[in-house]
Amino acid sequence: MKKLINNPEHVLREQLEGMAAAHPDLLKVHFEPTFIYRADAPVKNKVAVISGGGSGHEPMHGGFVGHGMLDAACPGEIFTSPTPDQMFEAAGKVHGGAGVLYIVKNYTGDVMNFEMAADMVREEGLTVQNVIIDDDVAVQDSLYTAGRRGVGTTVLAEKIVGAAAEAGYDLKKLADLCRRVNTNGRSMGMALTPCITPTSGKPSFELADNEIEIGIGIHGEPGITRSEIKPADEIVEEMTLTIIEDKPYTRYLREWDEDKGDWIEVERTDPSYKEGDTVIVFVNSMGGTPVSELYGVYRKVAEICSKKGMKISRNLIGPYITSIEMQGCSITLLKADDEMIRLFDAPVKTPALKWGI
Amino acid sequence: MKKLINNPEHVLREQLEGMAAAHPDLLKVHFEPTFIYRADAPVKNKVAVISGGGSGHEPMHGGFVGHGMLDAACPGEIFTSPTPDQMFEAAGKVHGGAGVLYIVKNYTGDVMNFEMAADMVREEGLTVQNVIIDDDVAVQDSLYTAGRRGVGTTVLAEKIVGAAAEAGYDLKKLADLCRRVNTNGRSMGMALTPCITPTSGKPSFELADNEIEIGIGIHGEPGITRSEIKPADEIVEEMTLTIIEDKPYTRYLREWDEDKGDWIEVERTDPSYKEGDTVIVFVNSMGGTPVSELYGVYRKVAEICSKKGMKISRNLIGPYITSIEMQGCSITLLKADDEMIRLFDAPVKTPALKWGI
């Protein structure tokens, strides 16, 4: 294993210390329990937007803490869910009196721990909503997930919902928006290489020298097809068409019902894409694939969208939700209305996304 | 070789097409000869700032085209100098009547071709200055270089000089500033892995499974020491101290003398760093190293600077001058005065660097 790290046991702490040292104007890091939070928190009368999950996907989520995006991020150990005390303490630190929104990727541990945290926060008299992101069209049920995994749409949701919180949306309106982003976003990933977690020192899965895997998850969870390496255009076409031609997808998602004072299961359906749709396209590196190759990928995605009569209104291209140093990419499409586009464009100032300020 | 590409012969063209499709608001791509230029070029009465070099270092330079940075970038084939006709045509397309500044990394082919281009541009009646960046402290003379190689300081020079051009600096003042950035910047790189160029399909050099090389160039040119992998802190200390303790460095750089109407060699000396200096720190990924590890690197650089009594006023952390998918990092220190810091902070809107707009 060759990495720019010291003792594998201290990787997360040292990287967070580096992040705090690099961005004191944007964020602070709290240890025991661990969370990253906005330097200017709490922002009065603003809903606190908080996310988190296993580490190893940087810059997500800590790199999205700052004005116009997240109030706090709770990093677990690498590829391991954070614990409820992290989420609970983070909420206490950053909430500005207008409630808390937890954005949660659909992994069993994350969903359970964010629910426990929400219950604890509610005990303190705060209002809180959890929104689950489950946008990965590749597989139904996976290594750590019941249903679809939460991947690239999370980045777009955090940008759009973060901007809306900054603009003064109340908790109900914000949770509705976040759910709307989720039901309109779809993603798919692929790997050229596995990654190595520092503590194991071993590849997360095996892939032969000439093999790739399409449909893989951000922890190297199994995908759909394993094949010999082929031209990028073929890979991108397979991924993009799987996303675009995905049937309406219906499932039940656990949500907090404020009136009933209980968790309920709500039926939610992701509509299919169709001709005339306007989409935000997000081409993401899994960490080890350089941006030059992502532009080659984007070229083909744009060509396919055009052929399908879909208009790309915005794009995001770069390493934003990664799997340590894994080589590969993911593609996310988000059917975006004018409100989402306006919020996507809104000023943001975080370590990883910065514009308009 | 596993890459997200199609035919290796078409990699550059397809990636540039993807870039043009992704950023029509920022830039356009011209083919035959190939250059990337600002969508709003020419900007009247502004010095045109143009750079270029072999491809494979993305986002440099094409990702820095836009308001507040470059007017044009001329990409050669991968790891191959662009040709004078590219630089000449780019200048003709983007110059706004106030002259042209070519920022050139110190590789023999680049230096020669940018000089030829400057002579051609001058024939057309324009004023033009070439500024060479030679900031790599690792080795004296290298595979493609007489003297020190041009690396990370190039990114900071393009940001600072681009902002100054936007602010209305004339050509002489701009060239002076760019030379001042170069003499105050020092860099050093290291590799955990080699990279593979698409047309060769082979690693640019050999490195054993447990080996790293310190002092390596952005094309995999040989460094200073090859050793077994060791803790990041030791690697970073070796690199940072080599930079900080580098002696004053004197050499002759070719520059155009407007009064004499000829190329002359000018003695330039890089002063050493000392206690009390204020620096911009740039921690760069060679492409395949994820940002999480860069934060671990930054943590140690900051600690060393603090111990040496140096103040870090700004930092830049991410993959900005890469070597395709090479794993490794480089560290750049730039002793920055208030003028440079103000210009570093100025608004920029390019694919890779974006803030304040």
XYZ file of C-alpha atoms in Angstrom:
714
model
C 0.000 0.000 0.000
C 1.448 3.362 -1.068
C -0.319 6.402 0.319
C 0.640 9.817 1.635
C -0.301 8.955 5.193
C 1.332 8.275 8.552
C -0.080 5.697 10.970
C -3.255 4.300 9.332
C -5.029 4.607 12.683
C -4.579 8.392 12.690
C -5.362 9.132 9.041
C -8.778 10.670 9.575
C -7.741 12.869 12.475
C -4.625 14.168 10.714
C -6.481 14.905 7.495
C -9.156 16.812 9.423
C -6.456 18.757 11.263
C -4.994 19.690 7.876
C -8.401 20.764 6.667
C -8.952 22.942 9.732
C -5.507 24.497 9.300
C -6.173 25.202 5.619
C -9.634 26.765 5.910
C -10.026 28.616 9.225
C -12.150 31.242 7.474
C -14.660 28.602 6.336
C -14.816 25.869 8.943
C -13.741 24.413 12.250
C -13.279 20.807 13.281
C -14.593 19.424 16.561
C -13.152 16.181 17.926
C -14.758 13.718 20.335
C -17.202 13.493 18.795
C -15.927 14.412 15.352
C -17.689 16.895 13.118
C -16.774 19.744 10.780
C -18.833 22.914 11.069
C -19.167 26.366 9.602
C -16.851 28.926 11.130
C -19.767 31.362 11.413
C -22.215 28.862 12.952
C -24.851 29.108 14.226
C -26.522 31.198 11.531
C -29.586 32.663 13.253
C -33.010 31.715 11.950
C -31.573 29.506 9.213
C -32.339 25.792 8.997
C -29.121 23.925 9.746
C -28.246 21.570 6.882
C -26.142 18.661 8.089
C -24.839 15.599 6.321
C -22.262 12.937 6.935
C -21.242 9.396 6.227
C -18.209 7.201 6.064
C -14.938 8.924 5.159
C -13.019 8.103 1.989
C -15.345 10.045 -0.315
C -13.656 13.430 0.032
C -14.309 16.223 -0.619
C -17.803 14.971 0.293
C -19.035 15.936 2.892
C -16.525 18.039 4.855
C -15.399 19.892 1.724
C -18.955 21.160 1.308
C -19.141 22.914 4.677
C -19.479 26.668 4.356
C -21.746 29.464 3.198
C -24.444 28.242 0.823
C -24.032 24.543 1.443
C -23.613 22.539 4.683
C -23.612 23.832 8.241
C -21.913 20.666 9.433
C -20.598 17.330 8.218
C -20.092 14.214 10.341
C -17.327 11.963 9.046
C -17.233 8.343 10.142
C -14.106 6.254 9.925
C -13.262 5.268 6.354
C -16.270 3.559 4.730
C -17.977 3.389 8.157
C -21.090 5.230 9.262
C -20.655 8.059 11.753
C -22.370 7.585 15.098
C -25.508 9.325 16.410
C -23.562 11.349 18.983
C -21.615 13.029 16.176
C -24.807 14.065 14.392
C -26.479 15.082 17.644
C -23.598 17.245 18.839
C -23.180 18.800 15.396
C -26.834 19.812 15.371
C -26.499 21.346 18.822
C -23.494 23.354 17.692
C -24.824 24.747 14.412
C -28.600 25.050 14.646
C -29.861 28.607 14.430
C -33.321 28.086 15.896
C -35.092 27.139 12.667
C -34.652 23.372 12.815
C -32.298 20.822 11.351
C -32.238 18.962 8.033
C -30.192 15.767 7.873
C -29.247 14.690 4.357
C -28.546 10.957 4.490
C -27.170 8.645 1.836
C -29.060 5.358 1.692
C -26.763 2.962 3.545
C -28.310 0.960 6.348
C -25.939 2.191 9.062
C -26.223 5.831 8.030
C -30.012 5.742 7.850
C -30.324 4.112 11.278
C -27.805 6.374 13.000
C -29.227 9.586 11.528
C -32.693 8.482 12.704
C -31.391 7.923 16.226
C -29.704 11.314 16.112
C -32.919 12.945 14.897
C -34.819 11.421 17.816
C -32.195 12.743 20.224
C -32.323 16.216 18.665
C -36.107 16.195 18.836
C -35.891 15.359 22.548
C -34.116 18.695 22.941
C -37.138 20.465 21.510
C -35.818 21.098 17.996
C -37.617 20.247 14.776
C -35.711 17.949 12.468
C -36.267 16.181 9.163
C -34.230 13.387 7.580
C -34.094 13.094 3.804
C -32.664 9.974 2.250
C -30.800 10.073 -1.061
C -31.151 6.825 -3.027
C -30.209 7.611 -6.608
C -27.930 4.795 -7.820
C -29.774 3.003 -10.609
C -27.196 0.232 -10.901
C -28.509 -2.324 -8.448
C -31.423 -3.007 -6.139
C -30.092 -3.871 -2.671
C -26.351 -4.043 -2.186
C -23.622 -4.817 0.308
C -24.610 -2.127 2.831
C -27.951 -1.021 1.419
C -31.596 -1.996 1.199
C -32.918 -0.416 -1.986
C -30.808 1.892 -4.110
C -27.540 3.353 -2.868
C -27.059 7.073 -2.291
C -24.350 8.548 -4.513
C -23.817 11.556 -6.831
C -27.199 13.223 -6.386
C -26.125 13.852 -2.786
C -23.618 16.471 -3.985
C -26.244 18.300 -6.044
C -28.789 18.036 -3.223
C -26.347 19.563 -0.747
C -25.633 22.444 -3.145
C -29.258 23.165 -4.002
C -30.692 22.651 -0.523
C -27.814 24.553 1.068
C -28.584 27.544 -1.137
C -32.271 27.310 -0.300
C -31.509 27.251 3.431
C -29.341 30.328 2.965
C -32.255 31.989 1.144
C -34.515 31.437 4.150
C -36.613 28.373 3.221
C -38.293 26.891 6.293
C -37.700 23.272 7.286
C -40.787 21.847 5.614
C -40.131 23.609 2.313
C -36.466 22.601 2.489
C -37.207 18.925 3.145
C -39.720 18.910 0.283
C -37.125 20.431 -2.041
C -34.481 17.914 -0.997
C -36.908 15.021 -1.629
C -37.740 16.507 -5.002
C -34.019 16.654 -5.884
C -33.678 13.014 -4.852
C -36.621 11.769 -6.905
C -35.351 13.658 -9.961
C -31.716 12.527 -9.722
C -30.185 9.296 -10.974
C -26.583 8.099 -10.979
C -24.348 5.264 -12.036
C -20.688 4.539 -11.369
C -17.900 2.399 -12.798
C -14.428 1.383 -11.675
C -11.172 0.862 -13.550
C -9.377 -0.062 -10.338
C -10.324 -0.836 -6.743
C -9.170 1.380 -3.871
C -7.256 0.446 -0.752
C -8.489 1.384 2.710
C -5.564 2.460 4.930
C -6.336 0.138 7.826
C -6.831 -2.993 5.710
C -3.967 -2.228 3.332
C -5.768 -4.368 0.747
C -7.817 -3.605 -2.379
C -11.544 -3.306 -1.647
C -12.169 -5.900 -4.367
C -10.269 -7.678 -7.114
C -10.235 -6.530 -10.707
C -7.927 -8.054 -13.311
C -5.406 -5.896 -15.172
C -7.652 -5.626 -18.221
C -11.018 -5.577 -16.422
C -13.503 -2.883 -15.497
C -16.765 -3.043 -13.575
C -19.843 -1.006 -14.407
C -22.465 -0.198 -11.802
C -20.098 -0.304 -8.871
C -20.759 1.554 -5.593
C -18.586 4.144 -3.863
C -17.243 1.507 -1.469
C -16.510 -0.890 -4.296
C -19.816 -2.718 -3.864
C -20.539 -5.041 -6.797
C -22.030 -3.607 -9.970
C -23.877 -5.013 -12.959
C -21.328 -6.032 -15.546
C -17.682 -6.880 -15.431
C -15.908 -6.861 -18.767
C -12.629 -6.243 -20.482
C -11.690 -2.586 -20.778
C -13.440 -1.050 -23.787
C -13.638 2.376 -25.431
C -14.891 5.103 -23.095
C -17.753 5.954 -25.447
C -19.183 2.431 -25.062
C -18.872 2.562 -21.280
C -20.446 6.001 -21.086
C -23.253 5.028 -23.422
C -24.115 1.989 -21.303
C -24.151 4.096 -18.132
C -26.009 7.082 -19.548
C -28.687 5.028 -21.294
C -29.262 2.977 -18.141
C -29.893 6.254 -16.319
C -32.066 7.844 -18.995
C -34.122 4.731 -19.708
C -34.635 3.813 -16.058
C -38.327 3.081 -15.452
C -40.314 5.068 -12.887
C -38.999 3.809 -9.575
C -41.333 3.471 -6.608
C -40.354 2.629 -3.043
C -41.210 3.548 0.536
C -38.879 5.942 2.346
C -38.928 6.532 6.088
C -39.736 10.128 6.973
C -40.715 11.898 10.173
C -44.366 12.945 10.286
C -44.545 16.112 12.363
C -48.323 15.876 12.833
C -48.352 12.233 13.893
C -45.144 12.647 15.876
C -43.776 9.421 14.449
C -41.707 7.875 11.662
C -43.829 6.790 8.722
C -43.122 5.156 5.379
C -43.967 7.348 2.424
C -44.343 6.093 -1.121
C -42.104 8.083 -3.449
C -41.724 7.610 -7.193
C -38.842 8.785 -9.355
C -40.316 9.755 -12.730
C -38.426 8.676 -15.851
C -36.606 11.201 -18.011
C -38.219 12.193 -21.285
C -37.614 14.278 -24.363
C -37.682 17.969 -23.554
C -36.329 17.516 -20.010
C -33.736 19.956 -18.725
C -30.986 18.302 -16.694
C -27.928 19.148 -14.637
C -25.148 16.708 -15.589
C -22.534 15.780 -13.000
C -19.497 13.804 -14.188
C -17.512 12.689 -11.168
C -14.083 11.122 -10.686
C -13.879 8.223 -8.237
C -10.630 9.845 -7.040
C -7.821 8.528 -9.220
C -9.189 9.415 -12.651
C -7.890 12.778 -13.872
C -10.174 15.609 -14.978
C -8.940 15.296 -18.579
C -10.658 11.902 -18.876
C -13.824 13.302 -17.293
C -14.052 15.792 -20.171
C -13.902 12.892 -22.604
C -16.766 11.307 -20.653
C -18.765 14.544 -20.611
C -18.437 14.857 -24.385
C -20.268 11.558 -24.858
C -22.896 12.228 -22.172
C -23.711 15.538 -23.866
C -23.986 13.832 -27.256
C -26.416 11.222 -25.871
C -28.537 13.808 -24.037
C -28.759 15.812 -27.240
C -29.849 12.748 -29.229
C -32.513 12.052 -26.603
C -33.836 15.602 -26.906
C -32.719 16.538 -23.403
C -31.189 19.920 -22.650
C -28.202 20.226 -20.320
C -28.633 23.457 -18.385
C -25.647 23.139 -16.029
C -22.775 20.757 -15.405
C -20.350 19.859 -12.677
C -17.161 18.000 -13.593
C -14.506 16.857 -11.144
C -13.744 14.652 -8.132
C -16.546 15.413 -5.634
C -17.773 12.033 -4.324
C -14.848 9.674 -4.463
C -13.698 6.296 -3.305
C -10.235 7.237 -2.026
C -7.878 6.699 -5.004
C -10.162 4.437 -7.054
C -9.938 5.056 -10.798
C -13.271 5.342 -12.511
C -16.143 7.759 -12.780
C -19.794 8.238 -12.066
C -22.459 10.041 -14.033
C -25.424 11.804 -12.428
C -28.400 13.367 -14.175
C -30.751 15.643 -12.285
C -33.932 16.792 -13.959
C -33.884 20.373 -12.756
C -36.609 23.005 -12.791
C -35.918 26.742 -12.737
C -35.924 26.857 -8.942
C -33.252 24.143 -8.714
C -31.111 25.816 -11.369
C -31.338 29.179 -9.628
C -30.300 27.545 -6.345
C -27.511 25.587 -8.054
C -26.161 28.912 -9.377
C -26.405 30.669 -5.993
C -23.189 31.778 -4.258
C -21.274 29.092 -2.397
C -18.044 29.262 -0.448
C -16.669 25.925 0.732
C -13.287 24.220 0.308
C -14.504 22.195 -2.690
C -17.181 24.340 -4.335
C -16.755 28.067 -4.508
C -18.380 30.634 -6.701
C -20.252 33.892 -6.570
C -18.488 35.048 -3.390
C -3.538 0.309 -19.786
C -6.943 1.148 -18.308
C -8.196 4.638 -19.059
C -11.495 6.306 -19.872
C -10.487 7.035 -23.460
C -11.288 5.892 -26.978
C -8.600 5.711 -29.680
C -5.361 6.957 -28.072
C -4.682 9.042 -31.181
C -7.840 11.102 -30.608
C -7.613 11.582 -26.844
C -6.595 15.225 -26.887
C -9.151 16.311 -29.468
C -12.024 14.499 -27.747
C -11.137 15.852 -24.315
C -10.986 19.384 -25.729
C -14.349 18.882 -27.426
C -15.747 17.826 -24.054
C -14.258 20.888 -22.444
C -15.766 23.188 -25.074
C -19.154 21.493 -24.652
C -18.980 21.852 -20.868
C -17.922 25.506 -20.660
C -19.319 27.505 -23.594
C -19.791 30.494 -21.290
C -16.083 30.533 -20.411
C -14.093 29.332 -23.388
C -13.950 28.134 -26.961
C -11.606 25.655 -28.588
C -9.950 26.304 -31.930
C -8.546 23.357 -33.904
C -5.819 23.399 -36.547
C -3.934 24.854 -34.898
C -5.201 23.918 -31.455
C -5.770 26.486 -28.727
C -8.343 27.219 -26.035
C -9.425 30.844 -25.677
C -11.705 33.034 -23.647
C -15.269 33.159 -24.901
C -15.230 36.950 -24.587
C -11.854 37.472 -26.314
C -10.442 39.817 -27.339
C -10.722 41.970 -24.228
C -9.969 45.490 -25.477
C -6.909 47.271 -24.086
C -5.967 44.352 -21.850
C -2.660 42.546 -22.169
C -3.394 39.053 -23.449
C -1.965 36.433 -21.065
C -1.226 33.183 -22.871
C 0.365 29.975 -21.709
C 0.649 26.428 -22.924
C 2.741 23.313 -22.881
C 2.415 19.584 -23.301
C -0.942 18.081 -22.362
C -1.334 15.603 -19.517
C -1.121 18.229 -16.769
C -4.806 19.146 -16.691
C -6.441 21.312 -15.555
C -3.288 23.309 -16.400
C -3.409 25.256 -18.710
C -6.770 25.014 -20.487
C -8.670 24.833 -17.198
C -7.289 28.272 -16.328
C -8.749 30.047 -19.352
C -11.336 32.640 -18.400
C -11.887 35.954 -16.665
C -9.039 36.832 -14.321
C -6.554 34.268 -15.546
C -5.555 33.198 -19.085
C -6.803 34.590 -22.393
C -5.589 31.486 -24.184
C -3.836 28.166 -23.617
C -1.983 26.147 -26.244
C -1.982 22.418 -25.529
C 0.614 20.227 -27.197
C 0.179 16.512 -27.538
C 0.640 14.683 -24.232
C 4.016 15.602 -22.695
C 4.992 17.328 -25.961
C 5.553 21.030 -26.533
C 2.943 22.881 -28.563
C 4.163 24.423 -31.819
C 4.795 28.100 -32.609
C 1.806 28.338 -34.963
C -0.522 27.469 -32.073
C 0.907 30.254 -29.908
C 0.980 32.693 -32.826
C -2.627 32.082 -33.874
C -3.803 32.199 -30.260
C -2.190 35.613 -29.823
C -3.828 36.873 -32.988
C -7.220 35.694 -31.767
C -7.155 37.055 -28.220
C -4.950 40.144 -28.145
C -6.795 43.323 -27.270
C -4.271 45.821 -28.543
C -2.157 46.057 -25.376
C 0.397 43.366 -26.152
C 0.899 39.729 -25.290
C 2.519 37.982 -22.326
C 3.617 34.386 -22.834
C 4.074 32.419 -19.598
C 6.418 29.533 -20.371
C 7.465 26.600 -18.229
C 11.182 25.923 -18.480
C 11.364 22.960 -20.848
C 13.686 23.299 -23.812
C 11.017 22.734 -26.465
C 8.521 25.088 -24.853
C 11.080 27.859 -24.406
C 12.249 27.614 -28.025
C 8.775 27.432 -29.538
C 7.388 30.303 -27.473
C 10.397 32.408 -28.568
C 9.697 31.644 -32.213
C 6.043 32.496 -31.689
C 6.996 35.769 -29.999
C 9.169 36.693 -32.966
C 6.281 35.938 -35.329
C 3.843 37.984 -33.219
C 6.315 40.866 -33.121
C 6.526 40.762 -36.919
C 2.821 41.596 -36.893
C 3.556 44.779 -34.988
C 2.494 43.628 -31.527
C 4.555 43.934 -28.362
C 5.210 40.653 -26.602
C 7.143 39.435 -23.582
C 8.060 35.866 -22.625
C 8.469 34.984 -18.963
C 10.019 31.667 -18.023
C 8.962 29.801 -14.885
C 11.793 27.672 -13.438
C 10.861 26.901 -9.868
C 11.574 23.202 -9.282
C 14.359 23.009 -6.685
C 14.788 19.252 -7.024
C 17.388 19.019 -9.761
C 19.627 21.166 -11.924
C 19.162 20.156 -15.587
C 16.836 17.295 -16.367
C 15.446 15.144 -19.134
C 13.863 18.000 -21.112
C 15.314 20.996 -19.303
C 18.435 23.097 -18.985
C 18.343 24.597 -15.489
C 15.374 24.126 -13.201
C 12.053 22.778 -14.428
C 8.890 24.869 -14.430
C 6.187 23.416 -12.211
C 3.742 24.539 -9.482
C 4.648 28.226 -9.410
C 3.196 28.394 -12.933
C -0.322 27.969 -11.527
C 0.154 30.775 -9.001
C 1.808 33.001 -11.642
C -1.120 32.512 -14.011
C -3.599 33.406 -11.255
C -1.719 36.463 -10.026
C -0.653 37.784 -13.426
C -4.080 37.070 -14.912
C -5.678 39.195 -12.197
C -3.165 41.971 -12.785
C -3.883 41.964 -16.529
C -7.587 42.188 -15.735
C -6.808 45.152 -13.462
C -5.147 46.989 -16.349
C -1.404 46.475 -15.765
C 0.588 47.312 -18.897
C 2.860 44.731 -20.499
C 6.075 45.872 -18.843
C 4.561 45.970 -15.367
C 2.926 42.609 -15.972
C 6.138 40.924 -17.146
C 7.990 42.364 -14.150
C 5.331 41.006 -11.810
C 5.433 37.571 -13.440
C 9.235 37.460 -13.094
C 8.900 38.493 -9.467
C 6.452 35.641 -8.854
C 8.888 33.230 -10.484
C 11.890 34.339 -8.439
C 9.875 34.092 -5.228
C 8.356 30.667 -5.909
C 9.876 27.263 -5.307
C 8.452 23.782 -5.750
C 9.206 20.130 -5.332
C 7.328 17.001 -6.369
C 7.228 13.320 -5.499
C 5.665 10.228 -7.014
C 4.088 7.134 -5.490
C 3.372 5.701 -8.939
C 4.298 6.498 -12.539
C 1.676 7.486 -15.094
C 0.901 5.945 -18.456
C 0.735 8.028 -21.619
C -2.135 6.855 -23.854
C -0.099 6.422 -27.034
C 2.736 4.460 -25.393
C 0.470 2.413 -23.140
C 3.453 2.003 -20.802
C 4.433 3.532 -17.455
C 6.595 6.651 -17.863
C 9.166 5.044 -15.541
C 9.456 2.038 -13.253
C 8.839 2.187 -9.525
C 8.682 -0.932 -7.383
C 5.535 -1.767 -5.404
C 7.026 -0.404 -2.190
C 9.060 2.462 -3.700
C 8.565 6.215 -3.994
C 10.666 8.869 -5.687
C 11.190 12.357 -4.314
C 12.094 15.269 -6.565
C 10.423 13.890 -9.642
C 9.189 16.094 -12.507
C 5.706 16.383 -13.967
C 6.640 14.069 -16.843
C 8.179 11.539 -14.494
C 11.684 12.940 -14.956
C 14.126 11.546 -12.396
C 14.251 13.055 -8.927
C 16.750 13.085 -6.078
C 16.036 10.112 -3.883
C 14.299 6.829 -4.394
C 13.372 4.966 -1.244
C 10.892 2.616 0.291
C 7.548 4.184 1.115
C 7.749 5.995 4.441
C 5.404 8.062 6.631
C 3.994 11.111 4.848
C 5.388 13.442 7.512
C 8.949 12.346 6.675
C 8.377 12.801 2.957
C 6.775 16.202 3.424
C 9.520 17.339 5.773
C 12.210 16.387 3.263
C 10.421 18.260 0.477
C 9.479 21.328 2.479
C 12.893 21.779 4.076
C 14.575 21.416 0.683
C 12.381 24.257 -0.545
C 12.786 26.486 2.498
C 16.532 25.942 2.857
C 17.295 26.327 -0.846
C 20.211 28.754 -1.284
C 19.806 31.920 -3.353
C 19.662 30.643 -6.902
C 21.209 32.668 -9.709
C 20.953 31.966 -13.431
C 20.544 33.772 -16.732
C 17.101 33.814 -18.304
C 16.396 34.815 -21.895
C 14.147 37.849 -22.149
C 13.212 40.223 -24.949
C 14.786 43.676 -24.612
C 12.350 46.149 -26.135
C 14.952 48.934 -26.362
C 17.637 46.813 -27.986
C 15.096 44.959 -30.098
C 16.757 41.662 -29.303
C 16.782 38.665 -26.972
C 19.212 39.097 -24.088
C 20.196 36.993 -21.109
C 19.333 38.570 -17.797
C 20.789 37.503 -14.473
C 18.012 36.687 -12.024
C 18.384 35.528 -8.440
C 15.787 33.737 -6.334
C 16.258 34.925 -2.753
C 16.070 32.319 0.012
C 13.148 32.198 2.400
C 13.661 33.527 5.894
C 11.914 33.902 9.222
C 9.118 36.426 9.015
C 8.324 35.685 5.358
C 4.700 35.486 4.288
C 4.009 32.682 1.825
C 1.237 31.236 -0.289
C 1.346 27.427 0.051
C 0.156 25.280 -2.834
C -0.244 21.540 -2.200
C -0.917 19.804 -5.506
C -1.986 16.297 -6.470
C -0.131 14.703 -9.363
C -3.545 13.471 -10.504
C -4.209 10.154 -8.783
C -3.734 11.214 -5.158
C -7.039 12.164 -3.525
C -7.604 15.518 -1.818
C -7.914 13.807 1.595
C -4.202 12.903 1.476
C -3.327 16.445 0.368
C -4.850 17.732 3.609
C -2.562 15.389 5.532
C 0.349 16.861 3.560
C -0.799 20.437 4.184
C -0.972 19.778 7.931
C 2.748 18.988 7.996
C 3.751 21.831 5.651
C 1.898 24.279 7.901
C 3.627 22.875 10.987
C 7.065 23.271 9.394
C 6.359 26.799 8.155
C 5.222 27.738 11.639
C 8.388 26.303 13.189
C 10.461 28.298 10.706
C 8.660 31.495 11.655
C 6.965 31.800 8.273
C 3.360 32.905 7.957
C 1.012 31.220 5.481
C -1.293 33.904 4.132
C -3.159 31.822 1.545
C -3.273 28.233 0.352
C -4.371 26.271 -2.664
C -4.973 22.528 -2.280
C -6.023 20.191 -5.075
C -5.072 18.691 -8.453
C -4.009 21.693 -10.584
C -0.756 20.682 -12.312
C -0.863 16.957 -12.768
C 0.864 14.131 -14.530
C -2.192 12.313 -15.902
C -3.121 9.717 -13.230
C 0.240 9.681 -11.405
C -0.099 9.289 -7.634
C 1.982 11.719 -5.646
C 2.048 15.385 -4.783
C 4.010 18.567 -5.157
C 4.519 21.408 -2.743
C 4.997 25.029 -3.822
C 5.885 27.983 -1.625
C 5.546 31.515 -2.957
C 6.878 34.385 -0.896
C 4.043 36.799 -1.507
C 3.835 40.530 -0.866
C 0.541 42.394 -0.366
C 0.200 43.066 -4.084
C 0.488 39.367 -4.937
C -1.974 38.379 -2.214
C -4.491 40.970 -3.394
C -4.170 39.659 -6.945
C -4.384 36.048 -5.781
C -7.674 36.926 -4.049
C -9.096 38.766 -7.082
C -12.139 37.328 -8.845
C -11.507 34.474 -11.258
C -13.871 32.432 -13.368
C -12.334 29.477 -15.167
C -13.215 25.773 -15.265
C -10.672 24.921 -12.551
C -10.439 28.045 -10.398
C -13.520 30.045 -9.660
C -14.232 32.562 -6.961
C -15.504 36.076 -6.436
C -17.761 35.966 -9.522
